[in-house]
Structure formats: structure tokens, C-alpha cells
Amino acid sequence: METQGSLVSGVLLRLLDAEDAGPMAEAYSVNRTHLAPWEPERPEEHYTEEGQKHAIAHSLGELVRGTELPLVLVEDGTIVGRATLSSIVRGAFQKAHLGYWIAERAQGRGIMTEAAAAVVEIARDILGCTASRPRRSPATCPLSGCWPGTASSATGSPATT
């Protein structure tokens, strides 16, 4: 599987790496207030390089187990967002949840809409998320576009959460 790709916006979408601990800590720290309405309450360690080392190690472990696909968005060498397929389920369900955030400096330019569409394509075309689930509203669909009849297609806008 391709582990990185450039979006039309010029932002790089790539696999999270163990070397990203410092840049992730910086991104979370700079965007702490911006992300506060949507993020859970986090311990102070989360905003440190050491805390991010632990978080990244966990995500990469889930990647090896096949239950998570952790990605970052990089613009001009700086992490400006994250998109993660998590709770990947194989078998009859073939589903995943899409979680994401975008830095305040990068919002409003369509970067995350483009990234989410690319991640939905990965889920559908590479991971095989195709099984139907009961229809859900756009606000609750775990991976919009992964199932026929849900909120949007892989080229449309992502579901809101």
C-alpha cells in the first residue's frame, strides 16, 4: 500500500512515523485552544514529545495489528493535521471509523475535505470497506462514502461529527 501522497492542495498525506513525536507535540500545543471544543480533555503529557512517543507507539502497534491506519498531513514540513481510520473491522462488517483534525492555520482551505475523501478512498479501494450497515444520518455514519446510500461519496464532503 502506498504510504504517502500529495493532495491537490500541495499538502502531503502520509503514514504517521515514530519520528513525528516532536512535530506532533508542537502541532497539538500550538492548536490546543483551537482543538479544545472537539478534543477530549487530555493530560498535560499529551502535549509533550514524550507523551506523543507513547501515543504514536500505540497507533503504530494498532497499525501492525490491522486495526488502525494513522496518517498525518504535512504542509511545508509542518504537521497541520491528522486523519485516522480506527476500529477497523474485518469479516462481515468491513468497516472503520474516520477521525481527523486540522490546524487552525490550515482550516478553511479545503485541505481536510480533500484528505478525508482520500482516506475514504483508501478505506473503500484498498481496505475493502464495502459492507452495508443500517442507514445512518451524516452526523453518525462512521465512514461516510464507504457504504452505498450514506451521507456522501468518496469524492464528496465527509460526514460531520
C-alpha positions as a LaTeX table, in Angstrom:
\begin{tabular}{lrrr}
\hline
Residue & $x$ (\AA) & $y$ (\AA) & $z$ (\AA) \\
\hline
Met1 & 0.00 & 0.00 & 0.00 \\
Glu2 & 1.25 & 3.48 & $-0.87$ \\
Thr3 & 2.19 & 5.19 & 2.39 \\
Gln4 & 2.08 & 8.79 & 1.19 \\
Gly5 & 0.60 & 11.01 & $-1.46$ \\
Ser6 & 0.30 & 14.67 & $-2.29$ \\
Leu7 & $-3.12$ & 16.23 & $-2.24$ \\
Val8 & $-4.14$ & 18.76 & $-4.86$ \\
Ser9 & $-3.67$ & 21.45 & $-2.20$ \\
Gly10 & 0.05 & 20.56 & $-2.07$ \\
Val11 & $-0.27$ & 19.05 & 1.39 \\
Leu12 & 1.35 & 15.66 & 1.92 \\
Leu13 & $-0.83$ & 12.90 & 3.39 \\
Arg14 & 1.42 & 10.19 & 4.81 \\
Leu15 & 1.69 & 7.46 & 7.38 \\
Leu16 & 2.45 & 8.57 & 10.93 \\
Asp17 & 6.06 & 7.77 & 11.88 \\
Ala18 & 7.86 & 7.31 & 15.21 \\
Glu19 & 9.97 & 10.34 & 14.28 \\
Asp20 & 6.84 & 12.52 & 14.38 \\
Ala21 & 6.73 & 12.75 & 18.20 \\
Gly22 & 8.29 & 16.22 & 18.40 \\
Pro23 & 6.33 & 17.70 & 15.48 \\
Met24 & 3.07 & 16.16 & 16.79 \\
Ala25 & 3.66 & 17.61 & 20.26 \\
Glu26 & 4.27 & 21.00 & 18.64 \\
Ala27 & 1.13 & 20.72 & 16.49 \\
Tyr28 & $-1.04$ & 19.76 & 19.45 \\
Ser29 & 0.45 & 22.51 & 21.62 \\
Val30 & 0.01 & 25.24 & 19.02 \\
Asn31 & $-3.56$ & 24.12 & 18.31 \\
Arg32 & $-4.60$ & 23.26 & 21.85 \\
Thr33 & $-7.16$ & 26.06 & 22.18 \\
His34 & $-8.37$ & 25.63 & 18.61 \\
Leu35 & $-8.99$ & 21.89 & 19.08 \\
Ala36 & $-10.41$ & 22.14 & 22.61 \\
Pro37 & $-14.12$ & 22.13 & 21.60 \\
Trp38 & $-13.71$ & 18.80 & 19.78 \\
Glu39 & $-10.93$ & 17.00 & 21.62 \\
Pro40 & $-11.39$ & 15.10 & 24.87 \\
Glu41 & $-9.75$ & 16.50 & 27.96 \\
Arg42 & $-6.13$ & 15.38 & 27.75 \\
Pro43 & $-3.37$ & 15.06 & 30.34 \\
Glu44 & $-0.50$ & 17.54 & 30.10 \\
Glu45 & 1.78 & 14.73 & 28.92 \\
His46 & $-0.21$ & 14.58 & 25.66 \\
Tyr47 & 1.29 & 17.92 & 24.62 \\
Thr48 & 4.89 & 16.77 & 25.15 \\
Glu49 & 7.28 & 14.88 & 22.92 \\
Glu50 & 7.40 & 12.02 & 25.44 \\
Gly51 & 3.60 & 11.84 & 25.51 \\
Gln52 & 3.47 & 11.76 & 21.72 \\
Lys53 & 6.10 & 9.00 & 21.64 \\
His54 & 3.70 & 6.85 & 23.67 \\
Ala55 & 0.66 & 7.82 & 21.58 \\
Ile56 & 2.49 & 7.15 & 18.32 \\
Ala57 & 3.83 & 3.81 & 19.58 \\
His58 & 0.25 & 2.82 & 20.41 \\
Ser59 & $-1.04$ & 3.90 & 16.97 \\
Leu60 & 1.77 & 2.10 & 15.16 \\
Gly61 & 1.05 & $-1.02$ & 17.21 \\
Glu62 & $-2.58$ & $-0.82$ & 16.10 \\
Leu63 & $-1.36$ & $-0.40$ & 12.51 \\
Val64 & 0.62 & $-3.64$ & 12.80 \\
Arg65 & $-2.47$ & $-5.37$ & 14.24 \\
Gly66 & $-4.50$ & $-4.06$ & 11.29 \\
Thr67 & $-6.98$ & $-2.10$ & 13.39 \\
Glu68 & $-5.79$ & 1.43 & 12.66 \\
Leu69 & $-4.35$ & 3.49 & 9.80 \\
Pro70 & $-2.76$ & 6.61 & 11.36 \\
Leu71 & $-1.97$ & 9.39 & 8.88 \\
Val72 & $-0.64$ & 12.94 & 9.16 \\
Leu73 & $-0.99$ & 15.97 & 6.92 \\
Val74 & 2.22 & 17.89 & 6.30 \\
Glu75 & 2.49 & 21.33 & 4.74 \\
Asp76 & 5.89 & 22.94 & 4.20 \\
Gly77 & 7.48 & 20.45 & 6.59 \\
Thr78 & 4.99 & 21.14 & 9.41 \\
Ile79 & 2.28 & 18.75 & 10.61 \\
Val80 & $-1.03$ & 20.53 & 10.08 \\
Gly81 & $-3.45$ & 17.72 & 10.74 \\
Arg82 & $-4.16$ & 14.11 & 11.32 \\
Ala83 & $-6.60$ & 11.63 & 9.81 \\
Thr84 & $-7.01$ & 8.15 & 11.26 \\
Leu85 & $-9.02$ & 5.15 & 10.27 \\
Ser86 & $-9.60$ & 3.36 & 13.55 \\
Ser87 & $-11.61$ & 0.44 & 14.85 \\
Ile88 & $-11.01$ & $-1.31$ & 11.53 \\
Val89 & $-13.19$ & $-4.41$ & 11.49 \\
Arg90 & $-12.74$ & $-7.25$ & 9.03 \\
Gly91 & $-15.13$ & $-10.04$ & 8.18 \\
Ala92 & $-18.79$ & $-9.38$ & 7.55 \\
Phe93 & $-18.72$ & $-5.74$ & 8.64 \\
Gln94 & $-15.64$ & $-4.43$ & 6.78 \\
Lys95 & $-15.87$ & $-1.03$ & 8.45 \\
Ala96 & $-13.75$ & 1.67 & 10.04 \\
His97 & $-14.19$ & 4.97 & 11.80 \\
Leu98 & $-12.63$ & 8.15 & 10.41 \\
Gly99 & $-11.29$ & 10.67 & 12.90 \\
Tyr100 & $-9.47$ & 13.84 & 11.94 \\
Trp101 & $-8.35$ & 17.31 & 12.93 \\
Ile102 & $-6.82$ & 20.24 & 11.09 \\
Ala103 & $-4.58$ & 23.01 & 12.41 \\
Glu104 & $-6.13$ & 26.43 & 12.80 \\
Arg105 & $-3.68$ & 27.91 & 10.26 \\
Ala106 & $-4.75$ & 25.34 & 7.66 \\
Gln107 & $-8.51$ & 25.42 & 8.09 \\
Gly108 & $-10.89$ & 26.94 & 5.59 \\
Arg109 & $-8.87$ & 25.92 & 2.53 \\
Gly110 & $-10.49$ & 22.55 & 1.81 \\
Ile111 & $-7.43$ & 20.57 & 2.93 \\
Met112 & $-9.28$ & 18.27 & 5.32 \\
Thr113 & $-12.18$ & 17.78 & 2.91 \\
Glu114 & $-9.67$ & 16.63 & 0.32 \\
Ala115 & $-7.76$ & 14.49 & 2.84 \\
Ala116 & $-10.93$ & 12.87 & 4.16 \\
Ala117 & $-12.00$ & 11.99 & 0.62 \\
Ala118 & $-8.57$ & 10.41 & 0.01 \\
Val119 & $-8.82$ & 8.41 & 3.25 \\
Val120 & $-12.32$ & 7.24 & 2.35 \\
Glu121 & $-10.93$ & 6.05 & $-0.99$ \\
Ile122 & $-8.20$ & 4.13 & 0.86 \\
Ala123 & $-10.83$ & 2.56 & 3.11 \\
Arg124 & $-13.00$ & 1.56 & 0.19 \\
Asp125 & $-10.48$ & 0.70 & $-2.52$ \\
Ile126 & $-7.56$ & $-0.71$ & $-0.52$ \\
Leu127 & $-9.02$ & $-1.90$ & 2.78 \\
Gly128 & $-12.25$ & $-3.08$ & 1.20 \\
Cys129 & $-14.82$ & $-1.32$ & 3.39 \\
Thr130 & $-17.90$ & $-2.26$ & 1.40 \\
Ala131 & $-20.45$ & $-3.96$ & 3.64 \\
Ser132 & $-23.77$ & $-2.20$ & 4.14 \\
Arg133 & $-24.85$ & $-1.22$ & 7.60 \\
Pro134 & $-28.17$ & 0.25 & 8.59 \\
Arg135 & $-28.52$ & 3.73 & 7.14 \\
Arg136 & $-27.36$ & 6.46 & 9.43 \\
Ser137 & $-27.53$ & 10.19 & 9.34 \\
Pro138 & $-24.49$ & 12.08 & 8.04 \\
Ala139 & $-23.71$ & 13.04 & 11.63 \\
Thr140 & $-23.40$ & 9.43 & 12.82 \\
Cys141 & $-22.13$ & 7.49 & 9.81 \\
Pro142 & $-18.75$ & 6.05 & 10.89 \\
Leu143 & $-17.16$ & 6.39 & 7.45 \\
Ser144 & $-19.21$ & 8.41 & 5.03 \\
Gly145 & $-18.99$ & 7.14 & 1.48 \\
Cys146 & $-17.89$ & 3.66 & 2.50 \\
Trp147 & $-21.41$ & 2.28 & 2.17 \\
Pro148 & $-23.91$ & 2.92 & $-0.60$ \\
Gly149 & $-26.73$ & 5.20 & 0.44 \\
Thr150 & $-24.86$ & 7.05 & 3.19 \\
Ala151 & $-24.10$ & 10.74 & 3.51 \\
Ser152 & $-21.67$ & 11.26 & 0.67 \\
Ser153 & $-19.46$ & 9.59 & $-1.89$ \\
Ala154 & $-15.69$ & 9.27 & $-1.67$ \\
Thr155 & $-15.39$ & 12.43 & $-3.74$ \\
Gly156 & $-17.92$ & 14.35 & $-1.68$ \\
Ser157 & $-17.57$ & 16.05 & 1.66 \\
Pro158 & $-17.00$ & 13.99 & 4.79 \\
Ala159 & $-19.73$ & 13.44 & 7.32 \\
Thr160 & $-19.80$ & 15.83 & 10.20 \\
Thr161 & $-19.27$ & 14.52 & 13.68 \\
\hline
\end{tabular}
